[in-house]
Short mmCIF file of C-alpha atoms and ligand atoms in Angstrom, two decimals:
data_model
loop_
_atom_site.label_atom_id
_atom_site.label_comp_id
_atom_site.label_asym_id
_atom_site.label_seq_id
_atom_site.Cartn_x
_atom_site.Cartn_y
_atom_site.Cartn_z
CA UNK M 177 -17.07 -7.13 2.51
CA UNK M 178 -19.93 -6.60 0.09
CA UNK M 179 -20.09 -3.29 -1.77
CA UNK M 180 -23.19 -2.38 -3.74
CA UNK M 181 -24.93 0.54 -5.42
CA UNK M 182 -28.64 1.33 -5.30
CA UNK M 183 -31.19 4.11 -5.70
CA UNK M 184 -31.42 6.77 -2.98
CA UNK M 185 -33.23 5.91 0.26
CA UNK M 186 -32.62 6.22 3.99
CA UNK M 187 -32.22 2.66 5.37
CA UNK M 188 -33.73 2.16 8.81
CA UNK M 189 -30.77 0.30 10.32
CA UNK M 190 -26.97 0.34 10.32
CA UNK M 191 -24.80 3.40 9.88
CA UNK M 192 -25.79 6.35 7.70
CA UNK M 193 -22.89 8.21 6.15
CA UNK M 194 -23.40 11.69 4.71
CA UNK M 195 -21.20 14.45 3.36
CA UNK M 196 -20.68 17.87 4.89
CA UNK M 197 -19.10 20.71 2.93
CA UNK M 198 -16.47 23.26 3.86
CA UNK M 199 -17.42 25.43 6.82
CA UNK M 200 -19.82 22.78 8.11
CA UNK M 201 -22.38 23.43 5.35
CA UNK M 202 -24.81 20.49 5.18
CA UNK M 203 -25.41 18.57 1.94
CA UNK M 204 -29.07 17.87 1.26
CA UNK M 205 -28.75 14.34 2.72
CA UNK M 206 -27.10 15.73 5.84
CA UNK M 207 -29.84 18.33 6.05
CA UNK M 208 -32.48 15.61 5.78
CA UNK M 209 -30.89 13.63 8.64
CA UNK M 210 -30.65 16.83 10.66
CA UNK M 211 -34.43 17.22 10.34
CA UNK M 212 -35.13 13.55 11.14
CA UNK M 213 -33.04 13.82 14.32
CA UNK M 214 -34.44 17.09 15.58
CA UNK M 215 -31.29 19.04 14.75
CA UNK M 216 -28.75 16.55 16.15
CA UNK M 217 -26.45 16.96 13.13
CA UNK M 218 -26.14 20.71 13.57
CA UNK M 219 -25.76 20.39 17.34
CA UNK M 220 -23.01 17.77 16.92
CA UNK M 221 -21.10 20.01 14.53
CA UNK M 222 -21.50 22.99 16.84
CA UNK M 223 -20.26 20.92 19.79
CA UNK M 224 -17.07 19.77 18.02
CA UNK M 225 -14.12 21.01 16.00
CA UNK M 226 -15.51 19.30 12.88
CA UNK M 227 -15.76 21.77 10.02
CA UNK M 228 -16.11 19.62 6.89
CA UNK M 229 -12.44 19.52 6.02
CA UNK M 230 -11.38 16.84 3.55
CA UNK M 231 -11.87 13.33 4.99
CA UNK M 232 -12.65 14.68 8.46
CA UNK M 233 -15.11 12.46 10.37
CA UNK M 234 -17.68 13.12 13.09
CA UNK M 235 -19.84 10.38 14.52
CA UNK M 236 -23.25 10.67 16.15
CA UNK M 237 -23.96 7.37 17.91
CA UNK M 238 -27.53 6.12 18.44
CA UNK M 239 -29.17 9.24 16.99
CA UNK M 240 -32.54 10.10 18.53
CA UNK M 241 -35.48 9.92 16.12
CA UNK M 242 -33.87 7.14 14.03
CA UNK M 243 -33.37 3.41 14.52
CA UNK M 244 -29.88 3.60 12.98
CA UNK M 245 -26.77 2.72 14.94
CA UNK M 246 -24.97 5.91 13.98
CA UNK M 247 -24.65 8.84 11.64
CA UNK M 248 -21.18 9.46 10.28
CA UNK M 249 -20.51 12.94 8.94
CA UNK M 250 -17.73 13.09 6.34
CA UNK M 251 -15.87 16.24 5.38
CA UNK M 252 -16.01 16.86 1.62
CA UNK M 253 -14.26 20.25 1.77
CA UNK M 254 -14.88 21.89 -1.64
CA UNK M 255 -16.11 18.99 -3.81
CA UNK M 256 -14.90 20.70 -6.99
CA UNK M 257 -11.34 20.24 -5.75
CA UNK M 258 -11.55 16.55 -4.84
CA UNK M 259 -9.41 14.30 -7.04
CA UNK M 260 -10.11 10.59 -7.58
CA UNK M 261 -7.37 9.86 -5.08
CA UNK M 262 -8.99 12.20 -2.50
CA UNK M 263 -12.28 10.39 -2.96
CA UNK M 264 -10.57 7.01 -2.56
CA UNK M 265 -8.94 8.24 0.64
CA UNK M 266 -12.30 9.47 1.91
CA UNK M 267 -13.86 6.06 1.19
CA UNK M 268 -10.90 4.36 2.86
CA UNK M 269 -11.20 6.62 5.89
CA UNK M 270 -14.91 5.81 6.24
CA UNK M 271 -14.26 2.06 6.01
CA UNK M 272 -11.38 2.34 8.50
CA UNK M 273 -13.64 4.11 10.98
CA UNK M 274 -16.54 1.68 10.56
CA UNK M 275 -14.16 -1.26 11.05
CA UNK M 276 -12.69 0.30 14.19
CA UNK M 277 -16.05 0.95 15.87
CA UNK M 278 -17.43 -2.49 15.01
CA UNK M 279 -20.20 -1.38 12.65
CA UNK M 280 -21.83 -4.16 10.62
CA UNK M 281 -23.40 -2.33 7.74
CA UNK M 282 -23.45 1.15 6.34
CA UNK M 283 -25.28 3.19 3.73
CA UNK M 284 -23.40 6.06 2.13
CA UNK M 285 -25.77 8.71 0.82
CA UNK M 286 -24.25 10.37 -2.23
CA UNK M 287 -25.64 13.79 -3.15
CA UNK M 288 -25.60 15.58 -6.44
CA UNK M 289 -23.11 18.36 -5.82
CA UNK M 290 -22.06 21.18 -8.05
CA UNK M 291 -18.54 21.07 -9.55
CA UNK M 292 -15.88 18.38 -9.58
CA UNK M 293 -16.57 14.72 -10.20
CA UNK M 294 -20.14 13.63 -10.73
CA UNK M 295 -22.01 11.53 -8.19
CA UNK M 296 -21.27 8.23 -9.95
CA UNK M 297 -17.54 8.93 -10.06
CA UNK M 298 -17.54 10.01 -6.44
CA UNK M 299 -19.40 6.87 -5.38
CA UNK M 300 -17.19 4.52 -7.43
CA UNK M 301 -13.95 6.00 -6.15
CA UNK M 302 -15.10 6.06 -2.53
CA UNK M 303 -16.18 2.45 -2.89
CA UNK M 304 -12.78 1.54 -4.35
CA UNK M 305 -11.03 3.24 -1.42
CA UNK M 306 -13.26 1.44 1.07
CA UNK M 307 -12.54 -1.89 -0.60
CA UNK M 308 -8.77 -1.30 -0.59
CA UNK M 309 -8.90 -0.45 3.11
CA UNK M 310 -10.94 -3.52 4.03
CA UNK M 311 -8.13 -5.92 3.07
CA UNK M 312 -6.86 -8.17 5.83
CA UNK M 313 -4.30 -11.02 5.81
CA UNK M 314 -5.91 -13.24 8.40
CA UNK M 315 -5.44 -16.79 7.13
CA UNK M 316 -3.14 -17.77 10.00
CA UNK M 317 -5.30 -16.24 12.75
CA UNK M 318 -7.15 -19.32 13.99
CA UNK M 319 -8.07 -18.05 17.43
CA UNK M 320 -9.26 -14.50 16.84
CA UNK M 321 -11.98 -13.66 19.34
CA UNK M 322 -15.30 -12.69 17.77
CA UNK M 323 -14.90 -9.10 18.97
CA UNK M 324 -11.55 -8.81 17.20
CA UNK M 325 -12.85 -9.99 13.85
CA UNK M 326 -13.99 -7.28 11.46
CA UNK M 327 -17.77 -7.02 11.61
CA UNK M 328 -18.32 -4.78 8.63
CA UNK M 329 -20.18 -6.90 6.09
CA UNK M 330 -21.79 -4.43 3.76
CA UNK M 331 -21.46 -0.91 2.41
CA UNK M 332 -24.21 0.40 0.13
CA UNK M 333 -23.77 3.52 -1.94
CA UNK M 334 -27.10 5.21 -2.52
CA UNK M 335 -27.47 7.58 -5.46
CA UNK M 336 -29.55 8.34 -8.53
CA UNK M 337 -26.83 7.17 -10.91
CA UNK M 338 -26.35 3.78 -9.24
CA UNK M 339 -25.90 1.98 -12.57
CA UNK M 340 -23.16 4.35 -13.76
CA UNK M 341 -21.40 4.07 -10.41
CA UNK M 342 -21.52 0.28 -10.56
CA UNK M 343 -20.00 0.28 -14.04
CA UNK M 344 -17.15 2.57 -13.01
CA UNK M 345 -16.56 0.51 -9.89
CA UNK M 346 -16.35 -2.80 -11.74
CA UNK M 347 -13.15 -1.70 -13.44
CA UNK M 348 -11.64 -0.39 -10.19
CA UNK M 349 -12.58 -3.61 -8.40
CA UNK M 350 -10.43 -5.57 -10.87
CA UNK M 351 -7.45 -3.40 -10.04
CA UNK M 352 -8.13 -3.94 -6.32
CA UNK M 353 -8.12 -7.70 -6.93
CA UNK M 354 -4.62 -7.31 -8.36
CA UNK M 355 -3.54 -5.23 -5.37
CA UNK M 356 -4.94 -7.88 -3.01
CA UNK M 357 -3.06 -10.65 -4.77
CA UNK M 358 0.17 -8.69 -4.38
CA UNK M 359 -0.57 -8.07 -0.69
CA UNK M 360 -1.32 -11.77 -0.18
CA UNK M 361 1.92 -12.84 -1.85
CA UNK M 362 4.02 -10.29 0.04
CA UNK M 363 2.46 -11.24 3.39
CA UNK M 364 2.88 -14.97 2.94
CA UNK M 365 5.81 -16.43 4.92
CA UNK M 366 8.76 -17.94 3.11
CA UNK M 367 8.09 -21.51 4.26
CA UNK M 368 4.85 -21.31 2.29
CA UNK M 369 5.84 -19.00 -0.55
CA UNK M 370 8.97 -20.14 -2.38
CA UNK M 371 9.83 -20.08 -6.08
CA UNK M 372 7.71 -23.08 -7.13
CA UNK M 373 4.75 -22.22 -4.92
CA UNK M 374 4.79 -18.65 -6.22
CA UNK M 375 4.69 -20.06 -9.75
CA UNK M 376 1.71 -22.20 -8.70
CA UNK M 377 -0.10 -19.06 -7.49
CA UNK M 378 0.65 -17.30 -10.77
CA UNK M 379 -0.66 -20.29 -12.76
CA UNK M 380 -4.09 -19.54 -11.30
CA UNK M 381 -4.12 -16.49 -13.57
CA UNK M 382 -4.48 -18.70 -16.64
CA UNK M 383 -8.25 -18.61 -16.08
CA UNK M 384 -8.14 -14.88 -16.81
CA UNK M 385 -6.50 -15.54 -20.17
CA UNK M 386 -2.88 -15.01 -19.13
CA UNK M 387 -0.36 -17.52 -20.48
CA UNK M 388 1.81 -18.61 -17.56
CA UNK M 389 5.03 -20.52 -17.98
CA UNK M 390 8.03 -21.22 -15.78
CA UNK M 391 11.61 -22.20 -16.51
CA UNK M 392 13.40 -24.42 -13.98
CA UNK M 393 17.10 -24.56 -13.19
CA UNK M 394 17.97 -26.91 -16.06
CA UNK M 395 16.35 -24.67 -18.63
CA UNK M 396 17.94 -21.57 -17.16
CA UNK M 397 21.35 -23.24 -17.13
CA UNK M 398 20.92 -23.99 -20.83
CA UNK M 399 20.25 -20.31 -21.44
CA UNK M 400 23.39 -19.42 -19.51
CA UNK M 401 21.71 -17.64 -16.60
CA UNK M 402 24.67 -18.07 -14.29
CA UNK M 403 23.96 -14.85 -12.44
CA UNK M 404 20.45 -15.75 -11.30
CA UNK M 405 21.34 -19.39 -10.69
CA UNK M 406 24.32 -18.45 -8.51
CA UNK M 407 21.98 -16.73 -6.06
CA UNK M 408 19.65 -19.71 -5.78
CA UNK M 409 22.31 -22.41 -5.65
CA UNK M 410 22.50 -22.49 -1.85
CA UNK M 411 18.81 -23.18 -1.45
CA UNK M 412 16.96 -26.49 -1.33
CA UNK M 413 14.16 -24.73 -3.22
CA UNK M 414 14.60 -24.79 -6.99
CA UNK M 415 14.91 -21.38 -8.67
CA UNK M 416 12.32 -20.44 -11.27
CA UNK M 417 11.86 -17.89 -14.00
CA UNK M 418 8.17 -17.00 -14.12
CA UNK M 419 6.85 -15.72 -17.44
CA UNK M 420 3.33 -14.33 -17.83
CA UNK M 421 1.92 -13.11 -21.14
CA UNK M 422 -1.23 -11.01 -21.61
CA UNK M 423 -2.32 -10.25 -25.16
CA UNK M 424 -5.05 -7.66 -25.01
CA UNK M 425 -4.06 -5.30 -27.81
CA UNK M 426 -6.83 -5.18 -30.42
CA UNK M 427 -5.97 -6.63 -33.85
CA UNK M 428 -2.21 -6.55 -33.36
CA UNK M 429 -1.29 -9.83 -31.76
CA UNK M 430 2.32 -9.32 -32.73
CA UNK M 431 2.60 -5.79 -31.36
CA UNK M 432 5.66 -5.42 -29.11
CA UNK M 433 4.62 -5.83 -25.48
CA UNK M 434 5.28 -3.69 -22.45
CA UNK M 435 7.51 -5.69 -20.11
CA UNK M 436 7.38 -5.72 -16.31
CA UNK M 437 10.20 -7.50 -14.54
CA UNK M 438 10.21 -8.33 -10.82
CA UNK M 439 12.77 -9.29 -8.21
CA UNK M 440 11.40 -12.37 -6.52
CA UNK M 441 13.77 -13.32 -3.72
CA UNK M 442 11.33 -15.37 -1.67
CA UNK M 443 13.69 -15.08 1.29
CA UNK M 444 16.90 -13.10 1.55
CA UNK M 445 19.17 -14.26 4.35
CA UNK M 446 22.03 -12.46 2.65
CA UNK M 447 23.60 -15.82 1.82
CA UNK M 448 27.19 -16.33 3.02
CA UNK M 449 27.33 -12.54 3.50
CA UNK M 450 24.70 -13.27 6.16
CA UNK M 451 22.39 -10.53 7.39
CA UNK M 452 22.14 -9.76 11.12
CA UNK M 453 19.32 -11.60 12.95
CA UNK M 454 17.35 -8.50 13.98
CA UNK M 455 14.64 -7.80 11.43
CA UNK M 456 15.68 -10.61 9.10
CA UNK M 457 12.05 -11.79 9.05
CA UNK M 458 11.27 -8.76 6.88
CA UNK M 459 13.15 -10.49 4.09
CA UNK M 460 10.10 -12.67 3.42
CA UNK M 461 8.88 -9.70 1.40
CA UNK M 462 12.02 -9.49 -0.71
CA UNK M 463 9.84 -10.91 -3.48
CA UNK M 464 7.81 -7.68 -3.45
CA UNK M 465 8.80 -6.72 -7.00
CA UNK M 466 7.63 -10.09 -8.31
CA UNK M 467 4.49 -9.82 -6.17
CA UNK M 468 3.68 -6.50 -7.81
CA UNK M 469 4.28 -7.85 -11.30
CA UNK M 470 1.96 -10.82 -10.66
CA UNK M 471 -0.72 -8.54 -9.15
CA UNK M 472 -0.38 -6.11 -12.04
CA UNK M 473 -0.87 -8.89 -14.59
CA UNK M 474 -4.01 -9.94 -12.71
CA UNK M 475 -5.30 -6.36 -12.74
CA UNK M 476 -4.61 -5.91 -16.45
CA UNK M 477 -6.21 -9.20 -17.45
CA UNK M 478 -9.06 -8.74 -14.96
CA UNK M 479 -10.10 -5.48 -16.55
CA UNK M 480 -9.24 -6.76 -20.05
CA UNK M 481 -6.68 -4.05 -20.71
CA UNK M 482 -6.23 -3.33 -24.41
CA UNK M 483 -2.50 -3.85 -24.31
CA UNK M 484 0.11 -6.54 -24.78
CA UNK M 485 2.09 -7.01 -21.60
CA UNK M 486 4.55 -9.55 -20.29
CA UNK M 487 5.55 -10.11 -16.69
CA UNK M 488 8.86 -11.83 -15.95
CA UNK M 489 9.96 -12.66 -12.41
CA UNK M 490 13.27 -14.07 -11.25
CA UNK M 491 12.37 -16.32 -8.31
CA UNK M 492 15.10 -17.56 -5.98
CA UNK M 493 15.79 -18.10 -2.31
CA UNK M 494 19.07 -16.63 -1.04
CA UNK M 495 20.41 -19.09 1.55
CA UNK M 496 23.78 -19.91 3.08
CA UNK M 497 24.74 -23.57 2.75
CA UNK M 498 27.60 -25.77 1.61
CA UNK M 499 26.37 -25.23 -1.95
CA UNK M 500 25.95 -21.50 -1.57
CA UNK M 501 27.86 -19.06 -3.67
CA UNK M 502 30.88 -17.50 -1.96
CA UNK M 503 32.06 -13.91 -1.85
CA UNK M 504 34.62 -13.68 -4.63
CA UNK M 505 32.91 -16.15 -6.94
CA UNK M 506 32.75 -15.07 -10.57
CA UNK M 507 29.57 -15.86 -12.50
CA UNK M 508 28.72 -15.49 -16.19
CA UNK M 509 25.36 -13.91 -16.93
CA UNK M 510 23.10 -14.76 -19.88
CA UNK M 511 24.32 -11.56 -21.54
CA UNK M 512 27.84 -13.02 -21.54
CA UNK M 513 29.10 -10.39 -19.11
CA UNK M 514 30.96 -11.71 -16.08
CA UNK M 515 30.37 -10.58 -12.50
CA UNK M 516 32.54 -10.87 -9.42
CA UNK M 517 30.17 -11.48 -6.51
CA UNK M 518 31.85 -9.57 -3.70
CA UNK M 519 28.78 -9.60 -1.46
CA UNK M 520 26.21 -12.37 -1.70
CA UNK M 521 23.64 -10.05 -0.07
CA UNK M 522 23.62 -7.82 -3.17
CA UNK M 523 21.66 -10.62 -4.84
CA UNK M 524 18.64 -8.83 -6.28
CA UNK M 525 20.68 -7.22 -9.04
CA UNK M 526 22.17 -10.64 -9.91
CA UNK M 527 18.70 -12.08 -10.29
CA UNK M 528 17.43 -9.15 -12.33
CA UNK M 529 20.48 -9.14 -14.62
CA UNK M 530 19.40 -12.42 -16.19
CA UNK M 531 15.65 -11.74 -15.95
CA UNK M 532 16.12 -8.42 -17.78
CA UNK M 533 18.34 -9.93 -20.47
CA UNK M 534 15.97 -12.84 -21.03
CA UNK M 535 13.03 -10.43 -21.33
CA UNK M 536 14.75 -8.38 -24.04
CA UNK M 537 15.97 -11.41 -25.99
CA UNK M 538 12.66 -13.22 -25.87
CA UNK M 539 10.10 -10.42 -26.24
CA UNK M 540 11.84 -7.39 -27.82
CA UNK M 541 9.60 -5.24 -25.62
CA UNK M 542 8.54 -1.66 -26.34
CA UNK M 543 9.81 -0.73 -22.89
CA UNK M 544 10.76 -2.34 -19.60
CA UNK M 545 9.82 -1.37 -16.07
CA UNK M 546 11.48 -3.43 -13.35
CA UNK M 547 10.45 -3.45 -9.71
CA UNK M 548 12.65 -4.60 -6.86
CA UNK M 549 13.10 -4.33 -3.12
CA UNK M 550 16.67 -3.74 -4.13
CA UNK M 551 18.47 -1.63 -1.54
CA UNK M 552 18.21 -0.59 2.09
CA UNK M 553 19.83 2.65 0.92
CA UNK M 554 16.64 3.74 -0.85
CA UNK M 555 14.89 3.76 2.53
CA UNK M 556 17.63 6.05 3.85
CA UNK M 557 17.18 8.35 0.83
CA UNK M 558 13.41 8.46 0.43
CA UNK M 559 11.85 6.86 3.50
CA UNK M 560 8.53 5.18 2.85
CA UNK M 561 6.77 7.88 0.82
CA UNK M 562 8.46 7.50 -2.57
CA UNK M 563 9.94 4.63 -4.52
CA UNK M 564 13.26 5.37 -6.19
CA UNK M 565 12.96 5.80 -9.95
CA UNK M 566 15.91 5.34 -12.28
CA UNK M 567 15.51 5.58 -16.03
CA UNK M 568 17.32 5.99 -19.32
CA UNK M 569 14.24 7.66 -20.83
CA UNK M 570 12.79 11.04 -19.80
CA UNK M 571 9.38 10.41 -21.32
CA UNK M 572 8.92 7.08 -19.55
CA UNK M 573 10.18 8.65 -16.36
CA UNK M 574 7.73 11.56 -16.63
CA UNK M 575 4.82 9.26 -17.39
CA UNK M 576 5.58 7.09 -14.36
CA UNK M 577 5.93 10.17 -12.16
CA UNK M 578 2.56 11.50 -13.36
CA UNK M 579 0.84 8.13 -12.83
CA UNK M 580 2.33 7.94 -9.34
CA UNK M 581 0.94 11.34 -8.41
CA UNK M 582 -2.46 10.44 -9.69
CA UNK M 583 -2.84 7.25 -7.68
CA UNK M 584 -0.82 8.36 -4.67
CA UNK M 585 2.00 5.86 -5.24
CA UNK M 586 4.82 8.34 -5.58
CA UNK M 587 8.16 7.91 -7.29
CA UNK M 588 11.21 10.15 -7.09
CA UNK M 589 13.81 10.12 -9.81
CA UNK M 590 17.47 9.66 -8.94
CA UNK M 591 20.41 10.02 -11.30
CA UNK M 592 22.36 7.60 -13.44
CA UNK M 593 25.69 8.56 -15.01
CA UNK M 594 29.01 7.29 -16.28
CA UNK M 595 30.77 8.39 -13.07
CA UNK M 596 28.51 6.19 -10.95
CA UNK M 597 28.81 3.40 -13.47
CA UNK M 598 32.60 3.36 -13.08
CA UNK M 599 32.18 2.46 -9.41
CA UNK M 600 31.25 -1.12 -10.31
CA UNK M 601 34.16 -1.70 -12.69
CA UNK M 602 36.12 -4.72 -11.54
CA UNK M 603 39.75 -5.90 -11.55
CA UNK M 604 39.12 -9.49 -12.57
CA UNK M 605 35.66 -9.53 -14.23
CA UNK M 606 33.47 -7.23 -16.31
CA UNK M 607 31.87 -5.82 -13.16
CA UNK M 608 31.48 -6.40 -9.45
CA UNK M 609 28.12 -6.59 -7.71
CA UNK M 610 28.87 -3.91 -5.09
CA UNK M 611 30.80 -0.66 -5.34
CA UNK M 612 32.68 -1.30 -2.12
CA UNK M 613 31.52 1.86 -0.36
CA UNK M 614 28.14 2.82 1.05
CA UNK M 615 27.91 6.03 -0.99
CA UNK M 616 25.00 6.14 -3.45
CA UNK M 617 24.07 2.52 -2.81
CA UNK M 618 20.74 2.65 -4.65
CA UNK M 619 22.36 4.37 -7.62
CA UNK M 620 25.20 1.89 -8.03
CA UNK M 621 22.61 -0.91 -7.85
CA UNK M 622 20.66 0.77 -10.65
CA UNK M 623 23.87 1.24 -12.67
CA UNK M 624 24.45 -2.48 -12.35
CA UNK M 625 20.98 -3.18 -13.78
CA UNK M 626 21.54 -0.73 -16.62
CA UNK M 627 24.49 -2.81 -17.81
CA UNK M 628 21.87 -5.43 -18.74
CA UNK M 629 19.65 -3.06 -20.74
CA UNK M 630 20.29 -3.04 -24.47
CA UNK M 631 20.85 0.25 -26.22
CA UNK M 632 17.56 1.72 -27.35
CA UNK M 633 15.27 -0.07 -24.88
CA UNK M 634 13.40 2.50 -22.78
CA UNK M 635 13.80 1.25 -19.24
CA UNK M 636 12.82 2.30 -15.75
CA UNK M 637 13.81 0.71 -12.47
CA UNK M 638 11.66 1.20 -9.36
CA UNK M 639 13.42 0.50 -6.07
CA UNK M 640 10.44 -0.35 -3.83
CA UNK M 641 12.32 -1.46 -0.70
CA UNK M 642 10.72 1.43 1.23
CA UNK M 643 7.21 1.16 -0.17
CA UNK M 644 6.36 -2.54 -0.52
CA UNK M 645 5.57 -2.89 3.17
CA UNK M 646 4.01 -0.47 5.62
CA UNK M 647 4.19 -0.57 9.40
CA UNK M 648 1.51 2.10 9.70
CA UNK M 649 -2.01 2.35 8.32
CA UNK M 650 -2.92 4.71 5.52
CA UNK M 651 -6.43 5.57 4.27
CA UNK M 652 -6.47 2.86 1.60
CA UNK M 653 -3.67 0.65 2.96
CA UNK M 654 -3.82 -1.47 6.10
CA UNK M 655 -0.52 -2.38 7.80
CA UNK M 656 1.61 -4.97 6.02
CA UNK M 657 2.07 -5.59 2.31
CA UNK M 658 0.92 -2.46 0.49
CA UNK M 659 0.54 -3.74 -3.06
CA UNK M 660 2.59 -0.70 -4.08
CA UNK M 661 3.07 -0.42 -7.82
CA UNK M 662 -0.04 -2.22 -9.06
CA UNK M 663 -2.15 0.94 -9.16
CA UNK M 664 0.77 3.00 -10.40
CA UNK M 665 1.52 0.74 -13.34
CA UNK M 666 -2.12 0.00 -14.09
CA UNK M 667 -2.69 3.72 -14.44
CA UNK M 668 0.54 4.17 -16.44
CA UNK M 669 -0.67 1.50 -18.88
CA UNK M 670 -4.21 2.88 -19.11
CA UNK M 671 -3.08 6.48 -19.68
CA UNK M 672 -0.25 5.87 -22.13
CA UNK M 673 -0.64 2.51 -23.85
CA UNK M 674 -4.28 1.69 -24.41
CA UNK M 675 -5.29 4.25 -27.01
N1 BES E 287 16.69 -7.16 -0.07
C1 BES E 287 17.75 -6.31 0.29
C2 BES E 287 17.35 -4.83 0.35
C3 BES E 287 16.33 -4.46 1.38
C4 BES E 287 16.73 -3.98 2.61
C5 BES E 287 14.98 -4.53 1.10
C6 BES E 287 15.80 -3.61 3.55
C7 BES E 287 14.04 -4.17 2.05
C8 BES E 287 14.45 -3.70 3.27
C9 BES E 287 18.91 -6.45 -0.70
O1 BES E 287 19.05 -7.70 -1.26
C10 BES E 287 20.16 -6.17 0.06
O2 BES E 287 20.48 -6.93 0.92
N2 BES E 287 20.83 -5.08 -0.29
C11 BES E 287 22.02 -4.70 0.36
C12 BES E 287 23.02 -4.30 -0.69
C13 BES E 287 24.41 -4.14 -0.17
C14 BES E 287 24.99 -5.47 0.24
C15 BES E 287 25.25 -3.50 -1.25
C16 BES E 287 21.70 -3.53 1.29
O3 BES E 287 20.82 -2.73 0.95
O4 BES E 287 22.28 -3.47 2.35
MN1 MN E 288 20.23 -8.98 -0.08
ZN1 ZN E 289 17.37 -8.83 -1.36
#
């Protein structure tokens, strides 16, 4: 879909989209269309329950007096109160509607309103929301009937400050490109996306100036990554450690980077502790943490973020086979700590243990945020509206929470403590990979990860098992891979680490 910005006009074809304020009060563009249609706008409002509430829509099809296909009235409530996120949701709602009704092109008339964001900011954020909503993973649909294919080709935003809107949008578009990459990776099936093919996708980011490197099994064995390698040993696909480096900090090439670490289990059968068949297909997106880290790196490099950042992803496939690791096996992690693997389905923490340790040894980062579809228990705790946040650092935790609110990718902090930590103490090794009970499953998983964080490294863990995939549409998110975390962390970086 093509999104553009131009000077105000009233195009003679396609859909016309105009704002209506609280109480059904017409903006000047809506008023103008009302006149051109002999009062159809006012009559339509009077004949409906539409009252200009935030993101509310009312459509007038084939309006008399105009050649246009439709007029779409959009509730702007009280513009002074609209946040960037509200405006993105409004743009997403408009695009969703236009896609549903089979519209081909639309012009959105942006008025100068008093209070709140200016016209350029409103246009840019609505455009961003519309773009995010227009995403579709359709590469395997070879027989879609013409009427099922999205027809929407073009949305034009018409306003005086078109140039300013375009500038603001260009930055947001780069973030959307990161989100789309994450959605693509998460949606891709596991016969296509496996550790080496995911690395190949990430290597495409070199053209944005990211250094991309991957360690294979031999190199990881040399480093002593027995924990990660144990998970992948049952698979015919070779495990990989993906390392991406973006150096955007001005004049301080050696400045300690921010580190983002992702769980990249390209398929999680559970291994010998095999998962039940029902719903196992969902485990193609068990690389969601890695997908987010790759998408985030693309967003940061795409918008030339003034920050040094590294992305490290542990990529493995968790399969049962004659080479697979067994329940009861003891592995030695890169940190030197030993782990009794009591359940081969608690594999994400085993992968992250070595990825986290490697990241600290190699990069001495300023802080680490890891992302992982780590536990089913987090879905029981928080559903699909919040990711679980665990952290050893209140400031980092607060900054992530604030960024999440701002972009609408919410996090909810859960506790860590010595009492929970004790639950993974082990008879025969330094720790076991499950607590043995179901109580506090997301917390004990996080405690496990914390055993691989060095003293003094600010660290946050985001359990995104409930948020990486959505089975219902949201204003800026179609069904499927959500790209959760890219916008959150992009905003976290921009707000706290680019000054
Ligand atoms: N990848 C799963 C967690 C998961 C479940 C993600 C559902 C998305 C949706 C993880 O590897 C796993 O299997 N966790 C186990 C841990 C248990 C064995 C302690 C779980 O949550 O059941
Ligand atoms: Mn598992
Ligand atoms: Zn898993």
